[in-house]
Coordinates of C-alpha atoms and ligand atoms in Angstrom, one line a residue:
M1 CA -16.5 9.0 -3.9
Q2 CA -13.9 11.1 -5.6
T3 CA -11.5 12.7 -3.2
T4 CA -8.7 11.0 -0.9
A5 CA -10.7 11.7 2.0
E6 CA -13.9 10.3 0.7
L7 CA -11.9 7.2 -0.5
R8 CA -10.4 6.8 3.2
E9 CA -13.8 7.3 5.0
G10 CA -15.6 5.2 2.2
L11 CA -13.3 2.0 2.9
L12 CA -13.3 2.3 6.7
S13 CA -17.1 2.8 6.9
F14 CA -17.8 0.0 4.3
F15 CA -16.0 -2.5 6.5
E16 CA -17.5 -1.0 9.6
S17 CA -21.1 -1.6 8.1
R18 CA -20.0 -5.3 7.7
G19 CA -19.0 -5.9 11.2
H20 CA -15.4 -4.7 11.3
L21 CA -14.2 -2.5 14.4
R22 CA -12.4 0.7 13.1
R23 CA -9.4 1.3 15.2
P24 CA -7.2 4.4 14.9
S25 CA -3.7 4.1 13.2
A26 CA -0.9 3.2 15.5
S27 CA 2.4 5.2 15.9
L28 CA 4.8 5.3 13.1
I29 CA 7.2 4.1 16.0
P30 CA 6.7 0.3 16.3
P31 CA 6.4 -0.9 20.0
A32 CA 9.3 -2.2 21.8
W33 CA 8.6 -5.9 21.3
D34 CA 8.7 -5.3 17.5
R35 CA 12.3 -5.2 16.3
S36 CA 11.4 -5.9 12.5
T37 CA 11.4 -2.4 11.1
L38 CA 12.5 1.1 12.2
F39 CA 9.2 2.4 11.4
T40 CA 5.8 1.0 11.0
T41 CA 5.6 -0.1 7.4
A42 CA 2.3 -1.8 7.0
G43 CA -1.3 -2.1 8.4
M44 CA -0.7 -5.4 9.8
Q45 CA 2.3 -4.7 11.6
P46 CA 0.7 -3.3 14.9
L47 CA -1.6 -6.5 14.7
M48 CA 1.0 -9.0 14.6
P49 CA 0.4 -10.5 17.9
Y50 CA -3.2 -11.2 17.2
F51 CA -2.4 -12.9 13.9
L52 CA 0.2 -15.1 15.7
G53 CA -2.5 -15.8 18.4
R54 CA -0.4 -14.3 21.3
E55 CA -3.0 -11.8 22.2
Q56 CA -7.0 -11.4 21.7
P57 CA -7.8 -8.6 19.1
P58 CA -10.3 -6.0 20.4
A59 CA -12.8 -7.6 17.8
P60 CA -12.3 -10.6 15.5
L61 CA -12.7 -8.1 12.5
L62 CA -10.8 -4.7 12.3
T63 CA -10.5 -2.1 9.8
T64 CA -7.7 0.8 10.0
T65 CA -5.8 3.2 8.1
Q66 CA -2.3 3.1 9.2
K67 CA 0.4 5.7 8.9
T68 CA 3.4 4.1 7.2
F69 CA 7.1 5.2 6.6
R70 CA 9.3 3.4 4.4
T71 CA 13.0 4.4 4.1
Q72 CA 14.3 2.2 1.4
D73 CA 13.1 4.7 -1.5
I74 CA 14.2 8.1 0.2
D75 CA 16.6 8.8 -2.8
E76 CA 14.1 7.8 -5.5
V77 CA 11.4 10.3 -4.2
G78 CA 11.1 13.3 -6.6
L79 CA 12.6 11.4 -9.6
D80 CA 9.1 9.8 -10.7
G81 CA 5.6 10.1 -10.0
H82 CA 5.1 7.1 -7.5
H83 CA 7.9 6.8 -5.0
L84 CA 6.8 8.0 -1.6
T85 CA 8.3 7.7 1.9
F86 CA 5.1 8.4 3.7
F87 CA 1.7 7.0 2.7
E88 CA -1.3 5.5 4.4
M89 CA -2.3 2.0 4.2
L90 CA -6.0 1.1 4.5
G91 CA -6.9 -2.4 5.4
N92 CA -9.5 -4.8 6.7
F93 CA -8.5 -7.8 8.9
S94 CA -9.9 -11.0 9.7
F95 CA -8.7 -12.9 12.7
G96 CA -10.0 -16.6 12.0
Q97 CA -13.2 -15.3 10.5
Y98 CA -13.7 -15.0 6.7
F99 CA -10.6 -16.0 4.6
K100 CA -9.9 -16.2 0.8
E101 CA -13.6 -16.3 -0.2
G102 CA -14.5 -13.2 2.0
A103 CA -11.6 -11.2 1.2
I104 CA -12.3 -11.6 -2.6
A105 CA -16.0 -11.0 -2.3
Y106 CA -15.3 -7.6 0.0
A107 CA -12.6 -6.5 -2.4
T108 CA -14.8 -7.0 -5.5
E109 CA -17.9 -5.4 -3.9
F110 CA -15.8 -2.3 -2.8
V111 CA -14.2 -1.7 -6.2
Q112 CA -17.3 -2.3 -8.2
E113 CA -19.8 -0.6 -6.1
Q114 CA -18.1 2.0 -3.9
M115 CA -15.0 2.9 -6.2
Q116 CA -17.2 2.2 -9.3
L117 CA -14.1 1.3 -11.1
D118 CA -14.4 -0.3 -14.7
W119 CA -14.3 -4.0 -13.8
D120 CA -12.8 -4.7 -17.3
R121 CA -9.6 -2.8 -16.3
I122 CA -9.1 -4.6 -13.1
W123 CA -6.5 -7.5 -13.4
V124 CA -5.6 -9.8 -10.3
T125 CA -2.5 -11.8 -9.4
V126 CA -2.2 -15.1 -7.3
H127 CA 0.7 -16.9 -5.9
A128 CA 2.0 -19.4 -8.4
G129 CA 3.5 -21.8 -5.7
D130 CA 7.0 -22.3 -4.3
P131 CA 8.5 -25.7 -4.0
D132 CA 10.9 -24.4 -1.5
L133 CA 8.0 -23.2 0.8
G134 CA 6.3 -26.4 -0.1
L135 CA 3.2 -24.5 -1.8
G136 CA 1.5 -25.2 -5.0
P137 CA -0.2 -22.6 -7.0
D138 CA -3.1 -20.9 -5.1
E139 CA -5.7 -22.9 -7.1
A140 CA -8.5 -21.9 -4.5
A141 CA -7.8 -18.1 -5.3
I142 CA -7.8 -18.7 -8.9
E143 CA -11.2 -20.4 -8.7
L144 CA -12.7 -17.8 -6.4
W145 CA -11.7 -15.1 -8.6
E146 CA -13.3 -16.9 -11.6
K147 CA -16.6 -17.5 -9.8
I148 CA -16.7 -13.8 -8.8
G149 CA -16.6 -12.9 -12.6
M150 CA -12.7 -12.2 -13.3
P151 CA -11.9 -13.7 -16.7
R152 CA -9.2 -16.5 -16.4
E153 CA -7.1 -14.3 -18.8
R154 CA -7.0 -11.5 -16.3
V155 CA -5.7 -13.6 -13.6
T156 CA -1.9 -13.8 -13.4
L157 CA 0.3 -16.2 -11.6
L158 CA 3.4 -14.7 -10.1
P159 CA 6.3 -16.0 -7.9
T160 CA 7.1 -15.7 -4.2
S161 CA 9.0 -12.3 -4.7
E162 CA 5.8 -10.8 -5.9
N163 CA 2.8 -12.6 -4.4
F164 CA 3.8 -13.9 -0.9
W165 CA 3.8 -11.5 1.8
S166 CA 5.8 -11.3 5.2
V167 CA 6.9 -8.3 7.4
G168 CA 10.3 -8.8 6.1
G169 CA 11.5 -11.5 8.6
P170 CA 10.1 -14.1 11.0
G171 CA 6.4 -13.6 11.8
P172 CA 2.9 -13.8 10.3
C173 CA 3.0 -14.3 6.4
G174 CA 1.1 -16.1 3.4
P175 CA 0.4 -16.1 -0.1
D176 CA -1.4 -12.9 -1.5
S177 CA -3.5 -12.0 -4.2
E178 CA -3.3 -8.3 -5.6
L179 CA -5.6 -6.0 -7.5
F180 CA -4.1 -4.2 -10.5
W181 CA -5.4 -1.1 -12.5
D182 CA -4.8 -1.2 -16.1
W183 CA -3.8 2.1 -17.4
G184 CA -4.4 0.9 -20.9
E185 CA -2.4 -0.3 -23.8
T186 CA -1.0 3.0 -24.7
F187 CA 0.9 3.1 -21.6
G188 CA 2.2 -0.5 -22.2
C189 CA 5.1 -2.3 -24.1
R190 CA 2.4 -3.9 -26.4
Q191 CA 4.1 -7.3 -26.0
P192 CA 1.7 -10.3 -26.1
D193 CA 2.7 -11.4 -22.5
C194 CA 2.3 -7.9 -21.2
A195 CA 0.4 -8.4 -17.7
P196 CA 0.6 -7.4 -14.0
G197 CA 4.3 -8.0 -13.0
C198 CA 5.6 -6.7 -16.6
T199 CA 9.0 -5.6 -16.1
R200 CA 9.2 -3.7 -19.5
C201 CA 6.5 -1.2 -18.9
D202 CA 4.2 0.3 -16.1
R203 CA 0.9 -0.2 -17.7
F204 CA -0.3 -1.9 -14.7
L205 CA -0.6 -0.5 -11.0
E206 CA -0.9 -2.5 -8.1
F207 CA -3.4 -0.8 -5.5
W208 CA -4.8 -3.7 -3.1
N209 CA -3.2 -6.5 -1.7
L210 CA -5.1 -9.4 -0.1
V211 CA -2.9 -11.4 2.0
F212 CA -4.2 -14.9 3.1
M213 CA -2.1 -15.0 6.3
E214 CA -2.0 -18.8 7.4
Y215 CA 1.7 -19.3 8.0
E216 CA 4.4 -18.0 10.5
L217 CA 7.8 -17.8 8.9
Q218 CA 10.4 -19.2 11.2
A219 CA 13.9 -17.9 11.6
D220 CA 15.2 -21.0 9.5
G221 CA 12.9 -20.2 6.5
S222 CA 10.3 -22.7 7.2
L223 CA 6.7 -22.0 7.4
T224 CA 4.4 -23.4 10.3
P225 CA 0.6 -22.8 10.3
L226 CA -0.9 -20.1 12.4
P227 CA -3.6 -21.0 15.0
H228 CA -6.2 -19.6 12.5
Q229 CA -6.5 -18.9 8.7
N230 CA -6.5 -14.9 8.7
V231 CA -6.8 -12.1 6.3
D232 CA -4.9 -8.9 5.9
T233 CA -5.2 -6.4 3.2
G234 CA -3.3 -3.3 2.3
M235 CA -4.6 -0.6 0.0
G236 CA -2.2 2.3 -0.7
L237 CA -4.6 5.3 -0.1
E238 CA -2.5 7.6 -2.4
R239 CA -2.3 5.1 -5.2
A240 CA -5.8 4.1 -5.0
A241 CA -6.9 7.9 -5.0
S242 CA -4.7 8.1 -8.4
V243 CA -6.9 5.4 -9.8
L244 CA -10.0 6.9 -8.6
Q245 CA -9.1 10.2 -10.1
N246 CA -7.7 8.9 -13.3
V247 CA -4.2 10.6 -12.7
R248 CA -1.1 8.7 -13.4
S249 CA 0.9 10.1 -10.6
V250 CA 0.0 10.0 -6.8
Y251 CA 1.4 13.6 -6.8
E252 CA -1.5 14.8 -9.0
T253 CA -4.1 13.6 -6.7
D254 CA -6.2 16.2 -4.7
G255 CA -4.2 15.6 -1.3
Y256 CA -0.8 16.4 -2.9
Q257 CA -2.2 19.1 -5.1
A258 CA -3.3 21.0 -2.1
I259 CA 0.1 21.0 -0.8
M260 CA 1.7 21.9 -4.3
D261 CA -0.8 24.9 -4.5
W262 CA 0.8 26.2 -1.3
I263 CA 4.4 25.5 -2.5
A264 CA 3.5 27.3 -5.7
S265 CA 1.8 30.4 -3.8
E266 CA 4.9 30.8 -1.5
S267 CA 7.6 30.2 -4.0
G268 CA 6.1 31.5 -7.3
V269 CA 7.1 28.3 -9.2
A270 CA 4.3 25.9 -10.0
Y271 CA 4.5 22.1 -10.2
G272 CA 5.6 21.1 -13.8
D273 CA 7.2 24.6 -14.6
S274 CA 10.4 22.7 -15.2
D275 CA 12.1 19.2 -14.4
A276 CA 13.7 20.7 -11.4
A277 CA 10.4 22.4 -10.1
T278 CA 8.6 19.1 -10.5
K279 CA 11.2 17.5 -8.5
A280 CA 11.1 20.1 -5.8
H281 CA 7.4 19.9 -5.4
R282 CA 7.4 16.2 -5.2
I283 CA 10.2 16.0 -2.5
L284 CA 8.8 19.0 -0.6
A285 CA 5.3 17.4 -0.6
D286 CA 6.4 13.8 0.4
H287 CA 9.0 14.7 2.9
G288 CA 6.8 17.5 4.5
R289 CA 4.1 14.9 5.1
G290 CA 6.5 12.4 6.4
M291 CA 8.5 14.9 8.7
T292 CA 5.2 16.2 10.0
F293 CA 4.0 12.7 11.1
L294 CA 7.3 11.5 12.4
V295 CA 7.7 14.6 14.6
G296 CA 4.2 14.2 15.6
D297 CA 4.9 10.5 16.7
G298 CA 7.9 11.7 18.9
V299 CA 10.8 11.4 16.6
T300 CA 13.5 14.3 17.0
P301 CA 16.4 14.8 14.5
S302 CA 19.5 13.2 15.6
N303 CA 22.7 11.4 14.2
E304 CA 21.2 7.8 14.4
G305 CA 18.3 5.6 14.0
R306 CA 14.9 7.2 13.5
G307 CA 16.3 10.7 14.2
Y308 CA 18.6 10.4 11.3
V309 CA 16.1 9.6 8.9
L310 CA 14.2 12.5 10.0
R311 CA 17.2 14.7 9.7
R312 CA 18.0 13.4 6.1
I313 CA 14.6 14.2 5.0
I314 CA 14.6 17.8 6.4
R315 CA 17.9 18.3 4.7
R316 CA 16.6 17.0 1.4
A317 CA 13.4 19.0 1.7
V318 CA 15.5 22.3 2.7
Q319 CA 17.8 21.9 -0.4
Q320 CA 14.9 21.4 -2.7
A321 CA 13.1 24.4 -1.1
R322 CA 16.2 26.5 -2.1
T323 CA 16.0 25.4 -5.8
I324 CA 12.7 27.2 -6.1
G325 CA 13.6 30.3 -4.2
L326 CA 12.1 29.3 -0.8
D327 CA 15.3 30.5 1.1
D328 CA 13.4 31.2 4.3
L329 CA 12.5 27.6 5.2
Ligands
LIG1 N1 0.3 -6.3 4.5 C1 0.0 -6.1 3.2 C2 0.7 -5.1 2.6 O1 1.3 -4.2 3.1 O2 0.8 -4.9 1.2

């Protein structure tokens, strides 16, 4: 497994061979009943009625790769090697079947045997607990990680802001446990407490989130138990590909490099030729993917809502194209 395509197919077929039904991605436009976000932002979002117990899932275990679009970082795209608007979220989902133990065991098997990552460079985080939510530290998750061979010193406890997942408002939610890749001390701040969640450096990259979805967040901020204990996981395909391919930026992975090679051949300006060229390539690659999938799902440019977002990324892409001489676009 080396390419982005192999990673996508590898994860879906791994979970399929372990009893999960593979389902196609839902649209980037959420259905009418889902008013939580403008666009689909996570693999679990189209599956919310199943987690809430309001509809029967097509199978008790599912696996998907979900097209996702996040609007909050549009202006950050291009300035660094990791911000994206459009990306794919790979996931495995259990509706009342396996819970923490199964999710941790599958993730461990996948990273060790399929991705063949160096286990010594994987760290994990677990929810530190939150008195406001009436939750203590997730001791069960800590114990399960230790049992499967994760040394306690590579298990970091983080607060609700980092390790409790919800769709951004009322709905299914739960504490989560995240897998991080350690790029190595040379990329770190070298402080003794440097660990996942470190705000001083970007030594650690989160690439897989295991959500133990057992609560429903109510409008008043309280938690009520869901009918079942469920699992929702989200692996950012492009980030995980950067780990697999040992490149620090998603834009250096094979999927983006193919687009950037095309941009270079059309413009005569290569990625990395200058800071301006790097920025232009990143914006064209990200926004080009985003606008293609938005239009494919029926969004048209306009002055409001989804159409405004599409118009904004088209304008940003055209501006950047001009900076590298692509005036015909
Ligand atoms: N639903 C888990 C995630 O998007 O990270």
